[in-house]
PDB file of C-alpha atoms in Angstrom:
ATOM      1  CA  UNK A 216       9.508 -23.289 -38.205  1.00 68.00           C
ATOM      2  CA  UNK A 217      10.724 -19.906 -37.590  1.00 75.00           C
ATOM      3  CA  UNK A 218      14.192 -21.153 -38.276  1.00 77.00           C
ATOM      4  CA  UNK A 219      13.161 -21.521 -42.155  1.00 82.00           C
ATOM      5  CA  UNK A 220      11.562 -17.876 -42.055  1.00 84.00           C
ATOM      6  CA  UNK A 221      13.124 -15.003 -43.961  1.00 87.00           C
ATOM      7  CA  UNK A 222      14.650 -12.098 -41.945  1.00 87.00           C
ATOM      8  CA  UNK A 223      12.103 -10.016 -43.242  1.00 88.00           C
ATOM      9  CA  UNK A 224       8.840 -12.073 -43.066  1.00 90.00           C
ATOM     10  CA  UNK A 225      10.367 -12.660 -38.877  1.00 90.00           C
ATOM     11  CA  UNK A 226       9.631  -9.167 -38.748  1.00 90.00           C
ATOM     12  CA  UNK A 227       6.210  -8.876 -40.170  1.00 93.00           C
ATOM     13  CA  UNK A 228       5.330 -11.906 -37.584  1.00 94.00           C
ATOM     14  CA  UNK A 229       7.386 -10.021 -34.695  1.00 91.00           C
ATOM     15  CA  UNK A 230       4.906  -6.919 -35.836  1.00 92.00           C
ATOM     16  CA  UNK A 231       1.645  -9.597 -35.550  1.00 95.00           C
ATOM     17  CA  UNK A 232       2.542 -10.616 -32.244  1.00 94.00           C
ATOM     18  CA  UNK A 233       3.320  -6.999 -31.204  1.00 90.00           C
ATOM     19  CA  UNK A 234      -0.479  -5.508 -32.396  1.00 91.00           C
ATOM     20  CA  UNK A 235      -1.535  -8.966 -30.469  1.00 94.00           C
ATOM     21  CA  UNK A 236       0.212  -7.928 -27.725  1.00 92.00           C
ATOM     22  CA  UNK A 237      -0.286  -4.508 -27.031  1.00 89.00           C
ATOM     23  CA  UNK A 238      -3.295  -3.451 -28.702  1.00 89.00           C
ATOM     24  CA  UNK A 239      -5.203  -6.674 -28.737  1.00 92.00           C
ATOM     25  CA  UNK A 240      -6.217  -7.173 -31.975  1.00 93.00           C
ATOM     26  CA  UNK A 241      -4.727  -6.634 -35.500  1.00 95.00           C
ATOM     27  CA  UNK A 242      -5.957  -5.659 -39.151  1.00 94.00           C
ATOM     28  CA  UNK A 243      -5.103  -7.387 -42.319  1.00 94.00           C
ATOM     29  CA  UNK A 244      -4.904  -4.351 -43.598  1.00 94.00           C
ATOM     30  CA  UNK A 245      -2.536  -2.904 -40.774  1.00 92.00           C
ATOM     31  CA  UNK A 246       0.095  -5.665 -42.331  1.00 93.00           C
ATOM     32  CA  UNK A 247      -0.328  -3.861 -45.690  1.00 94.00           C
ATOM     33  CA  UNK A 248       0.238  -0.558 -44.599  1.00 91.00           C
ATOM     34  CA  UNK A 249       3.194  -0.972 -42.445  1.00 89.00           C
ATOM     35  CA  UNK A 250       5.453  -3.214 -44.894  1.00 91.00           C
ATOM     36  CA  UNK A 251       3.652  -2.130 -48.309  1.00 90.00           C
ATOM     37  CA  UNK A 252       3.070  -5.775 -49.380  1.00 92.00           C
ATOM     38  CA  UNK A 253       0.488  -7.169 -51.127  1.00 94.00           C
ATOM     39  CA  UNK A 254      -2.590  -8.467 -49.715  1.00 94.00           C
ATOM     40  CA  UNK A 255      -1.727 -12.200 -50.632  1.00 94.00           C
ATOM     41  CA  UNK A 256       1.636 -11.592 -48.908  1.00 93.00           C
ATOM     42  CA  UNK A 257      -0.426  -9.956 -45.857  1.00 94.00           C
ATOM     43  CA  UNK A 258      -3.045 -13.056 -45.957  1.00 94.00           C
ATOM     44  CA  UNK A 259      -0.030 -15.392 -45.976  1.00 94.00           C
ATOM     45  CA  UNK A 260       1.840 -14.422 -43.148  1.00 95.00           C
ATOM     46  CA  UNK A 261      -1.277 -13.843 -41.042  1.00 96.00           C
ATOM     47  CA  UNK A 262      -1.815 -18.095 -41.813  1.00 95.00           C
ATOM     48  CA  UNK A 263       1.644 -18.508 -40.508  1.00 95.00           C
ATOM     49  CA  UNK A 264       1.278 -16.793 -37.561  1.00 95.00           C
ATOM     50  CA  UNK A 265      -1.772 -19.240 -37.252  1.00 95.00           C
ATOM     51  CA  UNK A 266       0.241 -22.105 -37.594  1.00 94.00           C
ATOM     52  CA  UNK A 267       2.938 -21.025 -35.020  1.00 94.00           C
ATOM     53  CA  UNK A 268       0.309 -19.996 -32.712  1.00 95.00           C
ATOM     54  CA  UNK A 269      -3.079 -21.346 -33.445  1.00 95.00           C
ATOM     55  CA  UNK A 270      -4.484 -20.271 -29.749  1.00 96.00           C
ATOM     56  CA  UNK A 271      -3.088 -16.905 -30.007  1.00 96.00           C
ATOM     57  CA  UNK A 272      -5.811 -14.708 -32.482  1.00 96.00           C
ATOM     58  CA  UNK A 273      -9.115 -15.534 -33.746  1.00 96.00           C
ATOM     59  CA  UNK A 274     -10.480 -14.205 -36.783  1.00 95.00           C
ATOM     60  CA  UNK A 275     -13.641 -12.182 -36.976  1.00 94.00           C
ATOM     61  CA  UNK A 276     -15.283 -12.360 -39.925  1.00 93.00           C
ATOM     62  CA  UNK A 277     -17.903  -9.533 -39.383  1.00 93.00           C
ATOM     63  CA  UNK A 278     -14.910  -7.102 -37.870  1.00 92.00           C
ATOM     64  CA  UNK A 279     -12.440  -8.582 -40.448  1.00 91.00           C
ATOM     65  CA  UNK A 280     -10.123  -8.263 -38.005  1.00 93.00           C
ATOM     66  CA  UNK A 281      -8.081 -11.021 -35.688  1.00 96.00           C
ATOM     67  CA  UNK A 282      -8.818 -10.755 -31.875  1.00 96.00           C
ATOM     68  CA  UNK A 283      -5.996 -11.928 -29.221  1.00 95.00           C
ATOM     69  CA  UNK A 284      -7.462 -14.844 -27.077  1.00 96.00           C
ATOM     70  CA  UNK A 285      -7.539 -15.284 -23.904  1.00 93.00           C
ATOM     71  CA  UNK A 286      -5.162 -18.199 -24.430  1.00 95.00           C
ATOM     72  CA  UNK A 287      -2.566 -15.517 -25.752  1.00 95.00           C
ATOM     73  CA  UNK A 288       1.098 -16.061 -25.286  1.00 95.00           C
ATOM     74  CA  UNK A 289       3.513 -13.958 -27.196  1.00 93.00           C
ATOM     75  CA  UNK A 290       5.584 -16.131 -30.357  1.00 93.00           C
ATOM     76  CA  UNK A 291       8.764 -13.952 -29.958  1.00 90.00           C
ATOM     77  CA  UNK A 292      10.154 -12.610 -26.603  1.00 86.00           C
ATOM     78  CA  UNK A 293       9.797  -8.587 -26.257  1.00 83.00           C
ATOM     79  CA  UNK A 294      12.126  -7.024 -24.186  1.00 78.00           C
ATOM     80  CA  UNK A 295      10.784  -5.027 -21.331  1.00 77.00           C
ATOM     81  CA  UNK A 296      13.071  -1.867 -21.666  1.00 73.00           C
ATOM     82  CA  UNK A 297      13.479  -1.709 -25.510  1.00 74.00           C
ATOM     83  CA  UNK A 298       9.750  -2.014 -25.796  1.00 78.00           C
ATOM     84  CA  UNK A 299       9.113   0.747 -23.290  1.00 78.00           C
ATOM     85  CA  UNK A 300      10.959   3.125 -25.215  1.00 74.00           C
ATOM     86  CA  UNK A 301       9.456   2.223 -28.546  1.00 72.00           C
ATOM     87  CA  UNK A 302       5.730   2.381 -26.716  1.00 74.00           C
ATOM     88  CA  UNK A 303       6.745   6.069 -25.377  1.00 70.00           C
ATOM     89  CA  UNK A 304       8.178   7.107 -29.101  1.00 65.00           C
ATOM     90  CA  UNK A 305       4.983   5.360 -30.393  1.00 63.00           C
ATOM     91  CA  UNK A 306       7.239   2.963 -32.625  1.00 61.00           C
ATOM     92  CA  UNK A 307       5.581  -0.214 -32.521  1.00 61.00           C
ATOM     93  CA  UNK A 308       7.112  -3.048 -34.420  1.00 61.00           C
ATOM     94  CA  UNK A 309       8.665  -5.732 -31.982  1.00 62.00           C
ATOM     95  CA  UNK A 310      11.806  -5.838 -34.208  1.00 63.00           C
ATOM     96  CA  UNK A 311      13.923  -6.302 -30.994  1.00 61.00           C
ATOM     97  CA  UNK A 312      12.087  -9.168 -30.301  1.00 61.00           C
ATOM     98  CA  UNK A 313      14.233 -11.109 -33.589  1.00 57.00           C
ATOM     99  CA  UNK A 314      17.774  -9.774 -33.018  1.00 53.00           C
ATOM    100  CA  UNK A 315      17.265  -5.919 -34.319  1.00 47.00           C
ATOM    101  CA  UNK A 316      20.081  -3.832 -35.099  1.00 39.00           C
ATOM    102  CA  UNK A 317      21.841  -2.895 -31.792  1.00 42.00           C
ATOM    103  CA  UNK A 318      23.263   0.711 -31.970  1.00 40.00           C
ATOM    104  CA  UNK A 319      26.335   1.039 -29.976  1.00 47.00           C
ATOM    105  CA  UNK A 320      24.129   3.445 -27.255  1.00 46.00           C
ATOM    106  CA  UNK A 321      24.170   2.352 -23.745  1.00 47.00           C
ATOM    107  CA  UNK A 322      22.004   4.040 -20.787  1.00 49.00           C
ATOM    108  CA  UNK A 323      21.927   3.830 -17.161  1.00 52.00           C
ATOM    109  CA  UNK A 324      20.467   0.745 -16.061  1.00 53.00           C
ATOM    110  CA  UNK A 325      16.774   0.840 -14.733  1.00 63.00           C
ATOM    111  CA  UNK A 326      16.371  -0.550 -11.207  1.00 67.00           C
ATOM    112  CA  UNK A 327      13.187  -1.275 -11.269  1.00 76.00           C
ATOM    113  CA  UNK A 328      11.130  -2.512 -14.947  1.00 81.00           C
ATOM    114  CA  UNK A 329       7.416  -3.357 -15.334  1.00 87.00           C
ATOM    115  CA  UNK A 330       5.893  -6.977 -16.217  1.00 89.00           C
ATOM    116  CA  UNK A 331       5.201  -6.453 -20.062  1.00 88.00           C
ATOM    117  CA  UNK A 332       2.248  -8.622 -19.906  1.00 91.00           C
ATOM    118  CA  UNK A 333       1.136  -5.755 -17.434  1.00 93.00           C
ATOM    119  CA  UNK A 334       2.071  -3.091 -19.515  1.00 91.00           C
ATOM    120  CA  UNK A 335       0.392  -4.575 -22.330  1.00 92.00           C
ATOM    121  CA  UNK A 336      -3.084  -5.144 -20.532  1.00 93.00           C
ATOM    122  CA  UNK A 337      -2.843  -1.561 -19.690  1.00 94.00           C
ATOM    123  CA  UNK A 338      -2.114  -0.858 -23.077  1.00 91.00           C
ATOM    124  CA  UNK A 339      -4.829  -2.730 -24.389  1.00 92.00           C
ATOM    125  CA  UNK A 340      -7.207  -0.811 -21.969  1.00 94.00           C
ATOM    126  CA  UNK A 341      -6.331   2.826 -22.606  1.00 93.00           C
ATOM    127  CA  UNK A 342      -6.282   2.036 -26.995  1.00 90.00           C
ATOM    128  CA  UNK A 343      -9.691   0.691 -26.377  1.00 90.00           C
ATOM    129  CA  UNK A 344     -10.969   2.935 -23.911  1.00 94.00           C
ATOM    130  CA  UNK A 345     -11.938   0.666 -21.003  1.00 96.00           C
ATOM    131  CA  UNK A 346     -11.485   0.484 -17.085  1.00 97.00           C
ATOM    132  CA  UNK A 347      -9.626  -1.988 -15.526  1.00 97.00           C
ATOM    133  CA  UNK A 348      -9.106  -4.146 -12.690  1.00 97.00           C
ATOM    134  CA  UNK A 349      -5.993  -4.061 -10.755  1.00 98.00           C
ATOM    135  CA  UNK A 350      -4.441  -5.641  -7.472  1.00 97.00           C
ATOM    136  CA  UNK A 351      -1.948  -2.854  -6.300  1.00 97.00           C
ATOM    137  CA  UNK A 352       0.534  -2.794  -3.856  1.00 96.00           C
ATOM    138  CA  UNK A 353       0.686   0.510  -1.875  1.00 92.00           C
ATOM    139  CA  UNK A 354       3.498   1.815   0.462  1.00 89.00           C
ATOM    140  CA  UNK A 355       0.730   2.721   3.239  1.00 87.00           C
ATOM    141  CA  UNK A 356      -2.028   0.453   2.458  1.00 88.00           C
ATOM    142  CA  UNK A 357      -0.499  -3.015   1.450  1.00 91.00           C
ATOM    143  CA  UNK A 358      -2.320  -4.572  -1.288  1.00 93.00           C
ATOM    144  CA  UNK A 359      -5.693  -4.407  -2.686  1.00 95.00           C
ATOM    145  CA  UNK A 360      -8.003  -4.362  -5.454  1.00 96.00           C
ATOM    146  CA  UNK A 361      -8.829  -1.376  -7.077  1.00 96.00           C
ATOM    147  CA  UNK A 362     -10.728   0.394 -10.502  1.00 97.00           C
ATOM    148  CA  UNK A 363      -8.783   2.471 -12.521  1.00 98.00           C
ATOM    149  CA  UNK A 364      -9.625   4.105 -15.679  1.00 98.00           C
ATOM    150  CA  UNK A 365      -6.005   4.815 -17.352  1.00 97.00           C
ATOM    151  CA  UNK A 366      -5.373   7.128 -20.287  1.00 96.00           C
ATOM    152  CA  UNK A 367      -1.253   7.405 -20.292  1.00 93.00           C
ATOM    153  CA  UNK A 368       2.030   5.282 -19.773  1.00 91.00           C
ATOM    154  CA  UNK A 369       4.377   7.736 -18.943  1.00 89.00           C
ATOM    155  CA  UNK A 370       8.394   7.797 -17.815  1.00 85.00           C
ATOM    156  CA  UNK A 371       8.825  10.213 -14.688  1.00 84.00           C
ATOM    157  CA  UNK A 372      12.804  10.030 -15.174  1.00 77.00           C
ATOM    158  CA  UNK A 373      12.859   7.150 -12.500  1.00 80.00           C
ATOM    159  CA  UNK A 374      10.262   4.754 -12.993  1.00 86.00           C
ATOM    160  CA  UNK A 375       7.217   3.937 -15.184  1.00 89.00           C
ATOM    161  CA  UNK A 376       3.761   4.246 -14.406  1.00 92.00           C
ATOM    162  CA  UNK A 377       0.190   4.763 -15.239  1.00 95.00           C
ATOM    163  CA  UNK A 378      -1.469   8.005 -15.069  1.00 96.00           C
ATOM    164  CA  UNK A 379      -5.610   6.728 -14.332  1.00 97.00           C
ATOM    165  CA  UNK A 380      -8.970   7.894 -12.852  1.00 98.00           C
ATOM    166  CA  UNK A 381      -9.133   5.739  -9.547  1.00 97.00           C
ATOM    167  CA  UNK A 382     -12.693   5.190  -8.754  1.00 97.00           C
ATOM    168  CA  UNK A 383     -12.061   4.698  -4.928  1.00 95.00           C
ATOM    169  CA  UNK A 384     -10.548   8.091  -4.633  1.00 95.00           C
ATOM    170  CA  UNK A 385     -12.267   9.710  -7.840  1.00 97.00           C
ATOM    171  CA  UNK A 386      -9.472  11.279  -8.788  1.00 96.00           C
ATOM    172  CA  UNK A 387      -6.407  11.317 -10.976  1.00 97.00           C
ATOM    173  CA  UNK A 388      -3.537  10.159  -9.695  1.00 95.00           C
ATOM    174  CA  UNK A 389       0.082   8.150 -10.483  1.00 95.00           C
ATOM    175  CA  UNK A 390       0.197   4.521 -10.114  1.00 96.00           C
ATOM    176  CA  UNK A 391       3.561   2.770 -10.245  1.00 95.00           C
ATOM    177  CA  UNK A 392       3.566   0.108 -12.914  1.00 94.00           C
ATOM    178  CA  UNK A 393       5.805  -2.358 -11.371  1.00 94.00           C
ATOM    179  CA  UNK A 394       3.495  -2.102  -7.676  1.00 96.00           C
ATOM    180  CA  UNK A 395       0.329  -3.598 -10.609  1.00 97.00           C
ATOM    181  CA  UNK A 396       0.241  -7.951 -10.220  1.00 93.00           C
ATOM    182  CA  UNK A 397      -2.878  -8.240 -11.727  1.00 94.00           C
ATOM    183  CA  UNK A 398      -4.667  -6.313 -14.794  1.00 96.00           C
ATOM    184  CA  UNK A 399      -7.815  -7.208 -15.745  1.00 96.00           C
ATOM    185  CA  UNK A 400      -9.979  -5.213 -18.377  1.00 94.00           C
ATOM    186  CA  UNK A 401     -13.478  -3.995 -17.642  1.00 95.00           C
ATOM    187  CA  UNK A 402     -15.915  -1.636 -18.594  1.00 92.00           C
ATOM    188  CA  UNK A 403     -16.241   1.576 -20.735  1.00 92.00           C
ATOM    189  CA  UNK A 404     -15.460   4.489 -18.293  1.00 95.00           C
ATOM    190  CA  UNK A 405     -17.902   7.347 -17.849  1.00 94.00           C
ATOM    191  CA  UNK A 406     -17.265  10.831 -19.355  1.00 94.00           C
ATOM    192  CA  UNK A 407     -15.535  12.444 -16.285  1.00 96.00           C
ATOM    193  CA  UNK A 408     -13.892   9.134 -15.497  1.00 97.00           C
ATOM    194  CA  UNK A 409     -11.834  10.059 -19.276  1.00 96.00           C
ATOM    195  CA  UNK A 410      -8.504  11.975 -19.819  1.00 95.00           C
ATOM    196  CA  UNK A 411     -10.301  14.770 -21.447  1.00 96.00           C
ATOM    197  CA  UNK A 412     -11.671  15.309 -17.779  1.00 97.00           C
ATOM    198  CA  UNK A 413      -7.982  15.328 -15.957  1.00 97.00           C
ATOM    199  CA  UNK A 414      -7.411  18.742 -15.879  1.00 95.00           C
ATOM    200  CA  UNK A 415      -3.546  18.598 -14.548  1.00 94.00           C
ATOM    201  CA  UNK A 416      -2.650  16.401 -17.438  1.00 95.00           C
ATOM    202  CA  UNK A 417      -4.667  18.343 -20.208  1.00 95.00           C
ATOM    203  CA  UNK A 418      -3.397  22.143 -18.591  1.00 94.00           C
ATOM    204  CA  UNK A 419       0.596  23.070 -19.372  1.00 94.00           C
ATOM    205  CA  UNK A 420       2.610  25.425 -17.927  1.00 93.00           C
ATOM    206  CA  UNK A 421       5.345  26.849 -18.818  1.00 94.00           C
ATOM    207  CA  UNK A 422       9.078  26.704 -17.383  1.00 95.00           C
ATOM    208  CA  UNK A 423      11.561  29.058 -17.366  1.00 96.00           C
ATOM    209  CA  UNK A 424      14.843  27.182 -16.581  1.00 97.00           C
ATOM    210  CA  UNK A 425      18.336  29.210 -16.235  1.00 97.00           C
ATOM    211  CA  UNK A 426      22.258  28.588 -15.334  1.00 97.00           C
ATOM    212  CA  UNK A 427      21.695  28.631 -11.284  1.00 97.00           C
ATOM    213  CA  UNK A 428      23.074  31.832 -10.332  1.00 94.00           C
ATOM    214  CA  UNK A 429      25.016  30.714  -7.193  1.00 94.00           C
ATOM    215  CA  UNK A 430      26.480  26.960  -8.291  1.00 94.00           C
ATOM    216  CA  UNK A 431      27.425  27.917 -11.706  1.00 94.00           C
ATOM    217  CA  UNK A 432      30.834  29.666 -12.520  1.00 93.00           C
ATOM    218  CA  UNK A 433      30.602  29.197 -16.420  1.00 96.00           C
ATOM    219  CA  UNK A 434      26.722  29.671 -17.393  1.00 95.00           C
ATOM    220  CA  UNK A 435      28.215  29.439 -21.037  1.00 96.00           C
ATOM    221  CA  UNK A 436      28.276  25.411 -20.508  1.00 96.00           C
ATOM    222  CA  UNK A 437      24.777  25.186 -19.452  1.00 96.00           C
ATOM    223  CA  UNK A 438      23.721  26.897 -22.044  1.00 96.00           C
ATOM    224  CA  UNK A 439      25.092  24.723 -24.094  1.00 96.00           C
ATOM    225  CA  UNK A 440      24.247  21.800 -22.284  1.00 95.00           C
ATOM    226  CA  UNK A 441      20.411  22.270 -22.627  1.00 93.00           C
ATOM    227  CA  UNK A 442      20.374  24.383 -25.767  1.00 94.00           C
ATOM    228  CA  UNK A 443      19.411  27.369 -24.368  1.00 95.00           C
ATOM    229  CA  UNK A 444      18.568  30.729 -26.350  1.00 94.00           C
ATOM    230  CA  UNK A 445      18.864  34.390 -24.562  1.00 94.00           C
ATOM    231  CA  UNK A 446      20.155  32.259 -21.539  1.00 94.00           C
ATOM    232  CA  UNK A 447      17.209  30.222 -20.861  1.00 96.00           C
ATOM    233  CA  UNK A 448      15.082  27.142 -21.868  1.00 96.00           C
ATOM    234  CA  UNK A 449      11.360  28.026 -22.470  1.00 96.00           C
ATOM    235  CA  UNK A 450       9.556  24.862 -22.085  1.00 95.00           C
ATOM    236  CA  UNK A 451       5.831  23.759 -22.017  1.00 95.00           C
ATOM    237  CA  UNK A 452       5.097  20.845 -19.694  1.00 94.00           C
ATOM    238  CA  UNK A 453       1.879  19.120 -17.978  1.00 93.00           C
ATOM    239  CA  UNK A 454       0.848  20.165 -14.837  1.00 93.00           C
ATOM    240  CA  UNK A 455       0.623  16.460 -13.642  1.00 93.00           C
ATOM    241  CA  UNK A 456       4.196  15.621 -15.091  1.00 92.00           C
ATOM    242  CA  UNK A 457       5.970  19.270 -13.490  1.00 93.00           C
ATOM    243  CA  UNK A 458       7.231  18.087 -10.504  1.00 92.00           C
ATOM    244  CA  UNK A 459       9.118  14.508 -11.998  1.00 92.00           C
ATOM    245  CA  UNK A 460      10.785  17.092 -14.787  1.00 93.00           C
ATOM    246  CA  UNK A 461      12.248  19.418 -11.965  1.00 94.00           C
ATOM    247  CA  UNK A 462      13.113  16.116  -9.994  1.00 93.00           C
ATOM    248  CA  UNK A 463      14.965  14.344 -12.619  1.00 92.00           C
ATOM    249  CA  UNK A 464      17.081  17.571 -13.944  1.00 93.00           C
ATOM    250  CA  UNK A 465      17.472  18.462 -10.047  1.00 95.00           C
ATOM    251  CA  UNK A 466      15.944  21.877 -10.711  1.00 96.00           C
ATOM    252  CA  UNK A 467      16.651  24.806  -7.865  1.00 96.00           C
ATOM    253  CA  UNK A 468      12.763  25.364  -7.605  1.00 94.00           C
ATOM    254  CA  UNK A 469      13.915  27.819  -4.276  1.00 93.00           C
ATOM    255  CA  UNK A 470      12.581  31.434  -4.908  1.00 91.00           C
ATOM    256  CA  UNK A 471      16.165  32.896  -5.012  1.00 91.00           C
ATOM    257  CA  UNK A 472      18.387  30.287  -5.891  1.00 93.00           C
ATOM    258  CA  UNK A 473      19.565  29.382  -2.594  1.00 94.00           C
ATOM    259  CA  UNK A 474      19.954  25.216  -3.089  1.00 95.00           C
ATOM    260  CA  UNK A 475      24.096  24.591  -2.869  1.00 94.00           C
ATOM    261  CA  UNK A 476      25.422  21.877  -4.533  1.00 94.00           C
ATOM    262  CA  UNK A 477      27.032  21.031  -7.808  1.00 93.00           C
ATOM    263  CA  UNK A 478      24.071  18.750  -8.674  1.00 95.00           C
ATOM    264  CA  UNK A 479      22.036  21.935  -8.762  1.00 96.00           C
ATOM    265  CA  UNK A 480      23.105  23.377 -11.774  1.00 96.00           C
ATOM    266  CA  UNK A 481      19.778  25.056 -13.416  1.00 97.00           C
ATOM    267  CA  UNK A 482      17.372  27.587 -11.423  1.00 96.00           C
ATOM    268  CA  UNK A 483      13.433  27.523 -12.397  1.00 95.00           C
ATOM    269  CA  UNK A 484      13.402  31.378 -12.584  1.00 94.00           C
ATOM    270  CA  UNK A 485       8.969  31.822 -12.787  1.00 92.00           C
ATOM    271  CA  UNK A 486       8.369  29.879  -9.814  1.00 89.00           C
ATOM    272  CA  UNK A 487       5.295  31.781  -9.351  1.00 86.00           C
ATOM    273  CA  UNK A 488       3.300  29.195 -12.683  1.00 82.00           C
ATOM    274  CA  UNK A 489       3.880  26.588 -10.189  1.00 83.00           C
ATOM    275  CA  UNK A 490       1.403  27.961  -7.960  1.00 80.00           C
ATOM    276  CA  UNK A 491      -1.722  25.194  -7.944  1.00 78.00           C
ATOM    277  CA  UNK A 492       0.137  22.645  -9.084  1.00 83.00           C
ATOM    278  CA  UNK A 493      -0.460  19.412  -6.778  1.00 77.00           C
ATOM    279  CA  UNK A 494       2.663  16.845  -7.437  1.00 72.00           C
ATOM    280  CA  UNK A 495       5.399  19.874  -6.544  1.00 81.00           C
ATOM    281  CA  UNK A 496       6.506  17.776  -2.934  1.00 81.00           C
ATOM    282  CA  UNK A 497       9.279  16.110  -4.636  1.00 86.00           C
ATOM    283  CA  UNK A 498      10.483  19.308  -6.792  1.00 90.00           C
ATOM    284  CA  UNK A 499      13.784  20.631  -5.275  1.00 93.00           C
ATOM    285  CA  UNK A 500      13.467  23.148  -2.538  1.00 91.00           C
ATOM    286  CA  UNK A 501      10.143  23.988  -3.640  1.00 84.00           C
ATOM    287  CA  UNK A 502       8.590  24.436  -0.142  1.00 72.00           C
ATOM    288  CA  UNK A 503      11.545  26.695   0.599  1.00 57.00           C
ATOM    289  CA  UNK A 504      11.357  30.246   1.276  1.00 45.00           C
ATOM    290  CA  UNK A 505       8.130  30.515  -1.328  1.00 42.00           C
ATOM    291  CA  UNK A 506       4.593  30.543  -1.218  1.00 37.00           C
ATOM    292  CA  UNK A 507       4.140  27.018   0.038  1.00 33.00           C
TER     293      UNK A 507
END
């Protein structure tokens, strides 16, 4: 059937299947909105999804709104990278799912990519505010259940994963997406279980980042490199996500600059806002010659 489809009514399924997908549930009206059609057209291509799918969505005529099932398997194929960078730039469309326009762009392959089905529980759970379920394999505990109330997807520069209140712990902490086998959604979290409660993600600091003063002979390029005005990048960051910045951009976090290697090419000159900071272990020199 979808060989008889249009180009552009594939993509208003692809963007059906998406909502399905990720957010659980989609909107007549949401159909309207993001292609401007009418709300015949919007009707129409909601039956055809039907059609293609039947188990997929159920409508709810008191909501007016179609619910995924929990017979739901996706119509179109969503790639696992391409649809973690659209989640992260909040573009959510599943046009790559139908042969979108590939941009002559390449980046440096990911070792290591989440189960989208996992993603998408996740995603399912944070839009609708609920705790979840999860079997997670740990590096010193092996695997186990645990309850996790998650409120972010986020990129650290080398792997996904799921910022979330862990009830066994009660506290905030990173979860590696592709460690989660198993999502399943639960409850509505309590008040400090929430991300208005995670006080590294909601505080930001500032970083002052500079040409490193030892590894650098022309500071020019680096400025250039990063943009940099009166020598320096200002830039405001979560607490939570501080150390994964200075990782990724192998940032000289040493109070004088004292790191040696070409790798090291900027200096985080106001070490001192890192101070109370919890993830800072893996942020370059950082316990060297400071105040931790």
């Amino acid at each position: 059937m979808l060989d008889t489809i249009s180009f552009s009514q594939k993509q208003r399924l692809a963007y059906i299947d998406f909502s399905l997908l990720f957010k659980g549930v989609i909107y007549r009206q949401d159909v309207i909105n993001r292609f401007e059609v009418g709300l015949s057209a919007a009707t129409r291509d909601l039956n055809i999804y039907k059609e293609l799918a039947p188990d997929n969505l159920h409508y709810d005529a008191r909501e007016r709104r179609y619910f995924q099932t929990p017979q739901f398997k996706p119509v179109f194929e969503h790639d696992a990278r391409r649809t973690l960078t659209k989640l992260a730039n909040d573009i959510s469309d599943g046009f790559d799912a139908i042969g979108d326009i590939h941009f002559p762009v390449e980046s440096p392959s990911s070792l290591n990519v989440p189960d989208i089905f996992i993603v998408a529980r996740l995603v399912q759970a944070i839009l609708n505010n609920k705790a979840v379920n999860v079997i997670y394999t740990s590096l010193s505990s092996g695997s186990g259940s645990r309850e996790l109330v998650p409120h972010a997807i986020v990129d650290n520069g080398l792997r996904w994963h799921v910022r979330a209140f862990d009830r066994k712990t009660q506290s905030f902490r990173d979860f590696v997406l592709t460690r989660i086998s198993k999502v399943t959604i639960k409850d509505s979290p309590e008040q400090q279980e929430q991300a208005q409660a995670d006080a590294e993600w909601q505080r930001l600091i500032p970083l002052q980042l500079v040409p490193h003063p030892k590894n650098v002979e022309h500071p020019t390029a680096i400025e250039m490199d990063y943009g940099m005005e009166n020598s320096q990048l200002l830039i405001q960051v979560r607490a939570a996500m501080a150390g994964y910045l200075l990782r990724r951009w192998n940032v000289d976090c040493t109070e004088r600059g004292t790191l040696k290697g070409a790798e090291y090419q900027l200096w985080l000159q106001n070490r001192f806002t890192l101070n109370n900071v919890d993830n800072l272990a893996i942020a370059p020199g950082y316990g060297k010659g400071g105040n931790r």
